[in-house]
Every structure is written in structure tokens, then in C-alpha cells.
PDB file of C-alpha atoms in Angstrom:
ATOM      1  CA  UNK A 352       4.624   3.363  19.473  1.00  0.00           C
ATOM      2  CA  UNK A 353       4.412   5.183  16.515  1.00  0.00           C
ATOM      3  CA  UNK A 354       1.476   5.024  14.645  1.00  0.00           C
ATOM      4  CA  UNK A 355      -1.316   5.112  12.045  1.00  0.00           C
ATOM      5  CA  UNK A 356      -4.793   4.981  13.303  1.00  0.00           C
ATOM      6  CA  UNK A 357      -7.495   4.516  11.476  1.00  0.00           C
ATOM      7  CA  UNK A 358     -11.905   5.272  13.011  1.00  0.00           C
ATOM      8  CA  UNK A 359     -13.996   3.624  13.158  1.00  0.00           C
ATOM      9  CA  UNK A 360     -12.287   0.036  11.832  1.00  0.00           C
ATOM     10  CA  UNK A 361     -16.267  -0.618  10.064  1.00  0.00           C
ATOM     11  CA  UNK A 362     -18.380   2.067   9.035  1.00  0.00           C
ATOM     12  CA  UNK A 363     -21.839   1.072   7.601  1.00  0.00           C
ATOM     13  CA  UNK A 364     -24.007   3.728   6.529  1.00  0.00           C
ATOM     14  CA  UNK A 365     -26.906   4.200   4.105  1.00  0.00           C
ATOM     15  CA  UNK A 366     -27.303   4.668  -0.140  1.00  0.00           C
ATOM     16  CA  UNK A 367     -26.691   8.141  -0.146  1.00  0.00           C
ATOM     17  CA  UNK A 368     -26.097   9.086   3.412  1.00  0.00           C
ATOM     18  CA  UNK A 369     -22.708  11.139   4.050  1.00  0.00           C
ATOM     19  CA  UNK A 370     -20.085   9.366   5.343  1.00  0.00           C
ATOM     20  CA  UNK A 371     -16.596  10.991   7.011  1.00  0.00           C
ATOM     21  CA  UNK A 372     -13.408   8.307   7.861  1.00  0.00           C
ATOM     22  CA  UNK A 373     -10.753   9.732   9.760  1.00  0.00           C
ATOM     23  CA  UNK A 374      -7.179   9.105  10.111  1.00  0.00           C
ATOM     24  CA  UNK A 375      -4.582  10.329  12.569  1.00  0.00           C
ATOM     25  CA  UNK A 376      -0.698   9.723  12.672  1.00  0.00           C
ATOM     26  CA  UNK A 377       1.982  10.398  15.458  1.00  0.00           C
ATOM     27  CA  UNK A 378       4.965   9.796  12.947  1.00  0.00           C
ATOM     28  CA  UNK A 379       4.715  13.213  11.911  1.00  0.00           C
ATOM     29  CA  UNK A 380       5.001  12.637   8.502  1.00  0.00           C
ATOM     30  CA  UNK A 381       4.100  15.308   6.187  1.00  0.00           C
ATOM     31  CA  UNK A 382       2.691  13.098   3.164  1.00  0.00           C
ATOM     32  CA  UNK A 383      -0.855  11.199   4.102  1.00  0.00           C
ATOM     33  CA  UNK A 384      -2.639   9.135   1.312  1.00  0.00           C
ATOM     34  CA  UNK A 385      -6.471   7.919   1.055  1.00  0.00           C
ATOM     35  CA  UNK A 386      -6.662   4.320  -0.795  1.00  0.00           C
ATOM     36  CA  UNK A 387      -9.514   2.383  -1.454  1.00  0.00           C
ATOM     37  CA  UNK A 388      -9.205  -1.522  -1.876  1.00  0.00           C
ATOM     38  CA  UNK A 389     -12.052  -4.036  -2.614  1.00  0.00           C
ATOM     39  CA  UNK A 390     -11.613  -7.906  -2.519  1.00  0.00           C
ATOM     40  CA  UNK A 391      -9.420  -9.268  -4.362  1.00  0.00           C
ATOM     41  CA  UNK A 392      -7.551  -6.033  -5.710  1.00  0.00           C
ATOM     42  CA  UNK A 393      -4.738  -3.624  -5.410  1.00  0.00           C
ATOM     43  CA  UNK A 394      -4.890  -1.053  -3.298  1.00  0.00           C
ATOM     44  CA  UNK A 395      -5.869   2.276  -5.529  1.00  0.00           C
ATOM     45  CA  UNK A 396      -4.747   5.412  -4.385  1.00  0.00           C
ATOM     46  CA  UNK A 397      -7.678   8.257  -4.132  1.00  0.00           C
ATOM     47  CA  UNK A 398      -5.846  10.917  -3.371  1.00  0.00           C
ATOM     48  CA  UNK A 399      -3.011  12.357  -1.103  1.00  0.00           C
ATOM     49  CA  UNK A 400      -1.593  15.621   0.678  1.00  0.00           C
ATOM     50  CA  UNK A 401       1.676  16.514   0.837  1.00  0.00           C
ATOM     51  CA  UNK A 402       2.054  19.062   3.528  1.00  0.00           C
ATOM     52  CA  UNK A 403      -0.853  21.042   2.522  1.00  0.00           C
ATOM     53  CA  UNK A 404      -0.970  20.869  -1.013  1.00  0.00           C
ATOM     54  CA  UNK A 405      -4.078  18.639  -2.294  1.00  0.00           C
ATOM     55  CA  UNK A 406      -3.415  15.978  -4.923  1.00  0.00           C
ATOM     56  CA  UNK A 407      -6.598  14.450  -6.466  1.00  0.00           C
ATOM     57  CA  UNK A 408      -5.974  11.286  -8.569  1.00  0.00           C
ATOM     58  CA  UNK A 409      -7.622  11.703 -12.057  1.00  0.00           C
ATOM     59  CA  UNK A 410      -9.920   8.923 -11.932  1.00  0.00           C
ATOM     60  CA  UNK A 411     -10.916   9.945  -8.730  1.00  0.00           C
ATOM     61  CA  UNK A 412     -14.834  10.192  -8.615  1.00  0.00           C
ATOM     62  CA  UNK A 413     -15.859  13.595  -7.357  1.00  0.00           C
ATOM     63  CA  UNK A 414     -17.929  11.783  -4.546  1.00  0.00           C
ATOM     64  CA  UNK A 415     -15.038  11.774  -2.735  1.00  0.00           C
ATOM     65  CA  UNK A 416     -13.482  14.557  -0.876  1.00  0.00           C
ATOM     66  CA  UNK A 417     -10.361  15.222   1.757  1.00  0.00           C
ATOM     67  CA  UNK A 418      -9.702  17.465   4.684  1.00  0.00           C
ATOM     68  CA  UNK A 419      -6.364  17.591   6.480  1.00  0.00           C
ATOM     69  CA  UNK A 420      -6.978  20.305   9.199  1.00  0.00           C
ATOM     70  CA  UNK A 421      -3.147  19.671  10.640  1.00  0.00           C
ATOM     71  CA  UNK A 422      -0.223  17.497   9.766  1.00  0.00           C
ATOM     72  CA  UNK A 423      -1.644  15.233  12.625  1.00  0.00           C
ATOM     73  CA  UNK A 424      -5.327  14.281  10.887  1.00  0.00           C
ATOM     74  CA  UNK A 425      -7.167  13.435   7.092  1.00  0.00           C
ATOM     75  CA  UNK A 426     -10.421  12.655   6.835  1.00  0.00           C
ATOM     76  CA  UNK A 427     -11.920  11.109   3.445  1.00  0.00           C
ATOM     77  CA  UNK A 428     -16.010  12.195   3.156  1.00  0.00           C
ATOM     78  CA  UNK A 429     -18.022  10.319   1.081  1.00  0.00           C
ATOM     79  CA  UNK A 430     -20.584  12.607  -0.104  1.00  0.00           C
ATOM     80  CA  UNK A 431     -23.510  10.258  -1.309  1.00  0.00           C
ATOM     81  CA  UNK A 432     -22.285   6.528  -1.240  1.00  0.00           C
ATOM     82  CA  UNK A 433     -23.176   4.266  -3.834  1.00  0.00           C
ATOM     83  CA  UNK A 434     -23.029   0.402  -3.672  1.00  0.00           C
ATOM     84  CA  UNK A 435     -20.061   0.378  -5.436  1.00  0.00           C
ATOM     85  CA  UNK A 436     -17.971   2.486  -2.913  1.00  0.00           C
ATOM     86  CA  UNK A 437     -18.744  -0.475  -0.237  1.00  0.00           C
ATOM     87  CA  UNK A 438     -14.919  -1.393   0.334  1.00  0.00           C
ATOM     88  CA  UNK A 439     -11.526  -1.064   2.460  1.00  0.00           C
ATOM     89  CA  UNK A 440     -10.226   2.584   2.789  1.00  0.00           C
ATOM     90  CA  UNK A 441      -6.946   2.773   3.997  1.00  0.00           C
ATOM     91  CA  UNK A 442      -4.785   5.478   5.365  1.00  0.00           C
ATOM     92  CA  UNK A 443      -1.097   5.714   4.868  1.00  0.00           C
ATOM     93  CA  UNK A 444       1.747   8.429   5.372  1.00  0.00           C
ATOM     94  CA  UNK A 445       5.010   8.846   4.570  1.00  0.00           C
ATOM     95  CA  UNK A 446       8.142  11.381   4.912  1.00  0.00           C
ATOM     96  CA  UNK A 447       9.628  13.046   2.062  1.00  0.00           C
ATOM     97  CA  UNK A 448      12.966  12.569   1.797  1.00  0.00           C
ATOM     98  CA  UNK A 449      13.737  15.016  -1.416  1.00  0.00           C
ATOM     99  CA  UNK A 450      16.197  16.662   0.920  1.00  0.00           C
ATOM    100  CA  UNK A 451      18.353  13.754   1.604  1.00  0.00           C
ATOM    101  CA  UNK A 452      20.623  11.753  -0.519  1.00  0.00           C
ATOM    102  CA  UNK A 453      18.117   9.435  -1.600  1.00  0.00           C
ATOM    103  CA  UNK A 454      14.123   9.857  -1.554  1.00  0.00           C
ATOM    104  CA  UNK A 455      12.061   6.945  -0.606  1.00  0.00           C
ATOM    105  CA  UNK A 456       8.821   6.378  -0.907  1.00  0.00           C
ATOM    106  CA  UNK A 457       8.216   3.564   2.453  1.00  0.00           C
ATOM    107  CA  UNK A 458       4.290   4.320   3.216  1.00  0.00           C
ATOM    108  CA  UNK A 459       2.929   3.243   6.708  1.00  0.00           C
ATOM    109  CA  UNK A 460      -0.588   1.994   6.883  1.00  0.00           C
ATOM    110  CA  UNK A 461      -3.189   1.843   9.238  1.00  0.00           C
ATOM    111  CA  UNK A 462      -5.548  -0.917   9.757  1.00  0.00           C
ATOM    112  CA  UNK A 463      -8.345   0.467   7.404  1.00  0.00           C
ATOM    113  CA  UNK A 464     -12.001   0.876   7.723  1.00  0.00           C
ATOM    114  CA  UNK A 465     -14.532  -1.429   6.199  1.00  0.00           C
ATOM    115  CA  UNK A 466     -17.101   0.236   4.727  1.00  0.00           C
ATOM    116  CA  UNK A 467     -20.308  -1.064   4.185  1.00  0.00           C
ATOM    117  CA  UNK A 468     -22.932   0.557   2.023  1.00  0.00           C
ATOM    118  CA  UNK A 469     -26.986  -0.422   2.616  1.00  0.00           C
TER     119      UNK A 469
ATOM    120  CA  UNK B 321      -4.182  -0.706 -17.647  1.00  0.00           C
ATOM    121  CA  UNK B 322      -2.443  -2.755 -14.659  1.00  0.00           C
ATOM    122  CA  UNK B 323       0.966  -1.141 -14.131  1.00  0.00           C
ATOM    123  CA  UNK B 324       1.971  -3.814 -11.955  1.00  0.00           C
ATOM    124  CA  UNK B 325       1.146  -7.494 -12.443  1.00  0.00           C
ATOM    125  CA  UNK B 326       1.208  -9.956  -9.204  1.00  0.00           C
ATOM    126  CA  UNK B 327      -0.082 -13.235 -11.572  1.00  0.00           C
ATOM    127  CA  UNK B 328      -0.602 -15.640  -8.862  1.00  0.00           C
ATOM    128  CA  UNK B 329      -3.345 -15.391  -6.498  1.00  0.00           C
ATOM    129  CA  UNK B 330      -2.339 -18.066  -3.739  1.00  0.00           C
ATOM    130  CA  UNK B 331       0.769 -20.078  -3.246  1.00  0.00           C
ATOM    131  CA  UNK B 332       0.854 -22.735  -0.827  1.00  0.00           C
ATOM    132  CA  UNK B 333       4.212 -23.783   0.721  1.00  0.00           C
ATOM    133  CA  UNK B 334       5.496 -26.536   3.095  1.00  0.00           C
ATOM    134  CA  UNK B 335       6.994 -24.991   6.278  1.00  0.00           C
ATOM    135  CA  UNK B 336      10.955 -24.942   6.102  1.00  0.00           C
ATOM    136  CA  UNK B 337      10.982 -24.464   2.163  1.00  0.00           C
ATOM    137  CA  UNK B 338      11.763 -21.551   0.155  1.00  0.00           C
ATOM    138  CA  UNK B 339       8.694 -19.172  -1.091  1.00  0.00           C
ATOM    139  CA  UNK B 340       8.951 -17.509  -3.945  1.00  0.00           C
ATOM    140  CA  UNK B 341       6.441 -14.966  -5.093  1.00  0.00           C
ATOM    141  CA  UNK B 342       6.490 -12.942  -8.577  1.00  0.00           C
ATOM    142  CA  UNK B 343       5.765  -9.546 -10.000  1.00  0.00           C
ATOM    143  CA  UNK B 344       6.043  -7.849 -13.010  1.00  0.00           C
ATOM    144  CA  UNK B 345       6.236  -4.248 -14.239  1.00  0.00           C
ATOM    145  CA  UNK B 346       5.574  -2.749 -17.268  1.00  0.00           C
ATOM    146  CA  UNK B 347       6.998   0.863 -17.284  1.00  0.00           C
ATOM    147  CA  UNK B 348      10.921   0.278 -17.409  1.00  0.00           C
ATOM    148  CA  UNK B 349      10.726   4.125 -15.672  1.00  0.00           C
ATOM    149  CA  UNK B 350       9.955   2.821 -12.198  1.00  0.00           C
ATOM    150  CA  UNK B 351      13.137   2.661 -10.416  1.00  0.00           C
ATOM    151  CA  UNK B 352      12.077   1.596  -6.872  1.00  0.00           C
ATOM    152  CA  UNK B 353      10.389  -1.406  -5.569  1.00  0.00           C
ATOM    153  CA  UNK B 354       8.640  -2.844  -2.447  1.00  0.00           C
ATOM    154  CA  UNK B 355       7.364  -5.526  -0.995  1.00  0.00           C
ATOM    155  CA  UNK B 356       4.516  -5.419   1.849  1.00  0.00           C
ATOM    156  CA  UNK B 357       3.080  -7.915   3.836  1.00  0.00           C
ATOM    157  CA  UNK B 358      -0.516  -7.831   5.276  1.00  0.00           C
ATOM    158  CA  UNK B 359      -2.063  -9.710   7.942  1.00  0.00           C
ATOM    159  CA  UNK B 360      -5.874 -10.034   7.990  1.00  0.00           C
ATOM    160  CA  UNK B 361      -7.517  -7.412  10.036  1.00  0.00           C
ATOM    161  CA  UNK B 362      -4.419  -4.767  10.090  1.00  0.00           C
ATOM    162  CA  UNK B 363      -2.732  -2.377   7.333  1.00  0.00           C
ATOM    163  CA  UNK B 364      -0.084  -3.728   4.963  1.00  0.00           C
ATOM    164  CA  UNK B 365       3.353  -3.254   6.594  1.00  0.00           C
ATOM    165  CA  UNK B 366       6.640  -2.814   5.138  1.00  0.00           C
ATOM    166  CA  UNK B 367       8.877  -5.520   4.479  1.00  0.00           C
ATOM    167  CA  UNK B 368      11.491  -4.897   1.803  1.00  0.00           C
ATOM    168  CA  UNK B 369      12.890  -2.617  -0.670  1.00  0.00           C
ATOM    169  CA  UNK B 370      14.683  -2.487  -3.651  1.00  0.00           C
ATOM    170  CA  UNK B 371      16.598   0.406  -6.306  1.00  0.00           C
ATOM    171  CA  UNK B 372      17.055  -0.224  -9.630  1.00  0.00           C
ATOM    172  CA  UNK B 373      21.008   0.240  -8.995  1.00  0.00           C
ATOM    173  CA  UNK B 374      21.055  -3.466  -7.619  1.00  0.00           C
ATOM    174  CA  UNK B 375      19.670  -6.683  -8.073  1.00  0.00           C
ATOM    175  CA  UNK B 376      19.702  -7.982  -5.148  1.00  0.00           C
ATOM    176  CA  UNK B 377      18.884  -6.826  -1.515  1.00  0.00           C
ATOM    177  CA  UNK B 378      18.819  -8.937   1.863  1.00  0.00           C
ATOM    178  CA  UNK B 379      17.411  -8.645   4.732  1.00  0.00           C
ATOM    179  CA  UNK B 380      17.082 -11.446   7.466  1.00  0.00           C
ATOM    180  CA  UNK B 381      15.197 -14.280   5.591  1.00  0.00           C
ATOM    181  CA  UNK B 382      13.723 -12.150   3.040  1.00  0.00           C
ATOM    182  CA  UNK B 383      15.514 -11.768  -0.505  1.00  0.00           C
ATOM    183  CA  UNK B 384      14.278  -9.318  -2.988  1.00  0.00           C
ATOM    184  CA  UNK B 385      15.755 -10.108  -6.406  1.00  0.00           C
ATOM    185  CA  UNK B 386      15.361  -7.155  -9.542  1.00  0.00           C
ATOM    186  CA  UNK B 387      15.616  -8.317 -12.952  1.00  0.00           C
ATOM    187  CA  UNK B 388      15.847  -4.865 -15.067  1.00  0.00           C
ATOM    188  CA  UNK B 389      15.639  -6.095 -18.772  1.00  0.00           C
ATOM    189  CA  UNK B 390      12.582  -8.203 -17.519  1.00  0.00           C
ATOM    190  CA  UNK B 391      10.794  -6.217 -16.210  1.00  0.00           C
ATOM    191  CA  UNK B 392      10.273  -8.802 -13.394  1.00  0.00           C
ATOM    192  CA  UNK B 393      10.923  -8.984  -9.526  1.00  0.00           C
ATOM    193  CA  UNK B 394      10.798 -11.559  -7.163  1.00  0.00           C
ATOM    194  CA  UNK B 395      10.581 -12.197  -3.140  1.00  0.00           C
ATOM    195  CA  UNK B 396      12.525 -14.918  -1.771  1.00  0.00           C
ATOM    196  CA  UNK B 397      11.531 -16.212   1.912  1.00  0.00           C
ATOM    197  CA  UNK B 398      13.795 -18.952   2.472  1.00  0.00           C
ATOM    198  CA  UNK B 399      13.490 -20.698   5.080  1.00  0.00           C
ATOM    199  CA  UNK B 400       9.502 -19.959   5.119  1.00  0.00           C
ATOM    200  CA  UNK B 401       7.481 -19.889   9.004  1.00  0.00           C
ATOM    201  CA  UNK B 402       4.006 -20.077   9.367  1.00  0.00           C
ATOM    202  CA  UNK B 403       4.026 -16.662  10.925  1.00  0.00           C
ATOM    203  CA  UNK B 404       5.246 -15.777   7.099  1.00  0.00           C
ATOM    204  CA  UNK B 405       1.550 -16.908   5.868  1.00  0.00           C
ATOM    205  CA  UNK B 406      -0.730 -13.478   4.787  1.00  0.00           C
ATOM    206  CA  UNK B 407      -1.390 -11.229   1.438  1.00  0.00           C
ATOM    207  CA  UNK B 408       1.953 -10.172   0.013  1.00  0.00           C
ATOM    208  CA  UNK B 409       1.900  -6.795  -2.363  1.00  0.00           C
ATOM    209  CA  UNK B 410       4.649  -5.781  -4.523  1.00  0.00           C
ATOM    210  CA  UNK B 411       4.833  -1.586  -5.441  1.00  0.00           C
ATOM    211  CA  UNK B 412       6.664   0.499  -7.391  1.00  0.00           C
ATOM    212  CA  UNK B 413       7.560   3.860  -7.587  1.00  0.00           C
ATOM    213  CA  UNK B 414      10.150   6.411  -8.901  1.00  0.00           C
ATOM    214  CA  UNK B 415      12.620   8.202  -6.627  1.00  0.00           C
ATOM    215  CA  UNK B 416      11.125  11.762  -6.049  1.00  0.00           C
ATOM    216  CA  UNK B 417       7.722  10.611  -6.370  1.00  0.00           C
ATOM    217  CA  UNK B 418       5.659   9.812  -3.207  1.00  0.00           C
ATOM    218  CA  UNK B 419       3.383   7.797  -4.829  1.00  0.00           C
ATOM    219  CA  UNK B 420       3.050   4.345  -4.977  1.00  0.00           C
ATOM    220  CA  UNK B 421       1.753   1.522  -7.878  1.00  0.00           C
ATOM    221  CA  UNK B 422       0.477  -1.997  -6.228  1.00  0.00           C
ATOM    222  CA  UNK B 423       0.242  -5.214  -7.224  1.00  0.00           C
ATOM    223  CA  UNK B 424      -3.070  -6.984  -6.742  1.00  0.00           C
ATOM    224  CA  UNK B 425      -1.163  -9.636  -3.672  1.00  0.00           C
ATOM    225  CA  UNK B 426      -0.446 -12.734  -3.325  1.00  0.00           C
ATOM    226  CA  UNK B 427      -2.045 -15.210  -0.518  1.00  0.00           C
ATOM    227  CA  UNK B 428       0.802 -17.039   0.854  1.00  0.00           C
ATOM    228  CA  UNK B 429       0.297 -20.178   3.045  1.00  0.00           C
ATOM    229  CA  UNK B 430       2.692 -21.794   4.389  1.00  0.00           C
ATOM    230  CA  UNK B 431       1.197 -25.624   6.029  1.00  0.00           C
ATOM    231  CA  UNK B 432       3.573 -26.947   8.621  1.00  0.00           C
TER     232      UNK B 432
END
């Protein structure tokens, strides 16, 4: 099947310590997307690519970073971790349909990793 | 500034009766509207969609309803399974735009 998959599904790692989650797709979609959720919350979306081009959200902190090396991979690195970036990261893609009649925007998810910051 | 308003946290529903779960917008510009579902452990998956063009779409047991002027939309899951019970999210977007706006969810539990 198809798929969005997300490593490792829990991350813990240390105040300050680097930190890299990765995310993979075989949908070949050419839009991926980094969220980050805590408890209780909506999902709020980081940043995304589409195709190569880099979008950063404004209120992005600049502790966070991307890399997508091929349409295949993104990873999201964490450069020093604070307490307060202890939450859900999810991955999700989706395929531009500007092309077609209609564009929709139907984003697939993986699972997430739970980070955990000591 | 919350875009997109899902008011209540939990709903609790008797197995067999209709759920209904609520969001509201504030940006009359978004003209396309989801629904996921998300099951504890694993991503949110898609469930339904909506354009601003109707008011209505159907699909199986789910009913998406779009009220325009109120800025409002609604999820209809009639008749409701436990299998149905997890975190629902409403989104909205524009057509062109790949990104997404969510809600904050809605726990739905449905007691058989």
C-alpha cells in the first residue's frame, strides 16, 4: 500500500541536543508538509515543499529546519530543542492538482513522531 | 487568531444515533473544506470534502453540510458505530492553495 511513513514513531532527546525526524512517501506526491501538534490543539503547519521550492511559515521559529534530498524523503532538524518543542510532528503530502479541472488540497498523513524533550 | 473554530471538545453519542459535530470559519475566502478522522496512535486520515459550490456532499454514512452566510459547517454520521469513535478535525483551504487551516478536533465517543 501506498504510504506515509514516519521514524522513529518517539524520539526523546536532550535540552539542546540536535534532533533530525524523517519522513518518506511512496505516493509520489510532489507537495510534503512538516506540522507540529501538542495536546489538545490543531495541527500547525511548520513548513512545506512543493517540488523543491522551500516554504517556511512566518511564525516558524528558526530552530527548525527542512531537507528534502528527493521527492521520496523530508526530514525536519531540530537544531537545539527547548521544552516547549516536546510535541507530535507529523508528516503529510499531497499532489497538486493546478493542472486539472479542479485543485484539491486532500493531505495524507503519517503516524507522527512523539517527541520528547529532557 | 484561530481561523477555524471546532467549539466542542468531546461529544458522547449512543450507538445507532446520529453525530453531529460543528465548525466554524471566519474568513468567508476559504472555499474548500475537510473533515479528518484520527485514531489514537496513527495520522489523521481523510474522510470528507466539501466546495463552496454546494451545501451538501454524501458519502456512505457521512454527511458534510456547508452553510456559506454562516460561516459554519457541520459533519453528520448517521447511523453512528463504535468504530466511528476518535478525534475528528475540520480544515479549510482555498482552491490553488496547498495549504491547509485545522480545527483544534473533536473527541467523539460513541457508547454502545
Amino acid at each position: 500500500d501506498a504510504m506515509v511513513i514516519q521514524n522513529p514513531r518517539y524520539q526523546v532527546t536532550q535540552f539542546g541536543k540536535p534532533v533530525t525526524l524523517s519522513c518518506s512517501q511512496t505516493l509520489n506526491h510532489n507537495v510534503m508538509y512538516w506540522y507540529q501538534q501538542k495536546s489538545s490543539q490543531a495541527p500547525k503547519l511548520l513548513f512545506h515543499y512543493y517540488d523543491k521550492d522551500f516554504n517556511n511559515e512566518a511564525d516558524t521559529p528558526d530552530n527548525f529546519q527542512s531537507r528534502r534530498p528527493n521527492t521520496s524523503f523530508c526530514f525536519l532538524d531540530i537544531r537545539s530543542p527547548g521544552l516547549g518543542d516536546a510535541a507530535m510532528y507529523l508528516c503529510a503530502t499531497s499532489r497538486d492538482f493546478k493542472g486539472g479541472i479542479l485543485a484539491k488540497n486532500i493531505q495524507y498523513f503519517g503516524a507522527g513522531t512523539r517527541l520528547s524533550v529532557l | 487568531d484561530q481561523q477555524v473554530k471546532q467549539n466542542s471538545p468531546s461529544l458522547s453519542v449512543q450507538e445507532g444515533r446520529i453525530s453531529i459535530l460543528n465548525c466554524d470559519y471566519t474568513n468567508s475566502m476559504f472555499d474548500y473544506f475537510l473533515w479528518y478522522k484520527k485514531y489514537p496512535a496513527e495520522g489523521p486520515t481523510f474522510l470528507i470534502s466539501i466546495s463552496s459550490i454546494k451545501d451538501k456532499n454524501e458519502d456512505g454514512r457521512f454527511t458534510v453540510f456547508l452553510n456559506k452566510s454562516a460561516k459554519h459547517l457541520s459533519l453528520h454520521i448517521v447511523p453512528s458505530q463504535p468504530g466511528d469513535s476518535a478525534v475528528y478535525f475540520c480544515a479549510v483551504s482555498n482552491f490553488g492553495n496547498e495549504k491547509l487551516t485545522f480545527g483544534t478536533g473533536t473527541r467523539l465517543t460513541i457508547i454502545p
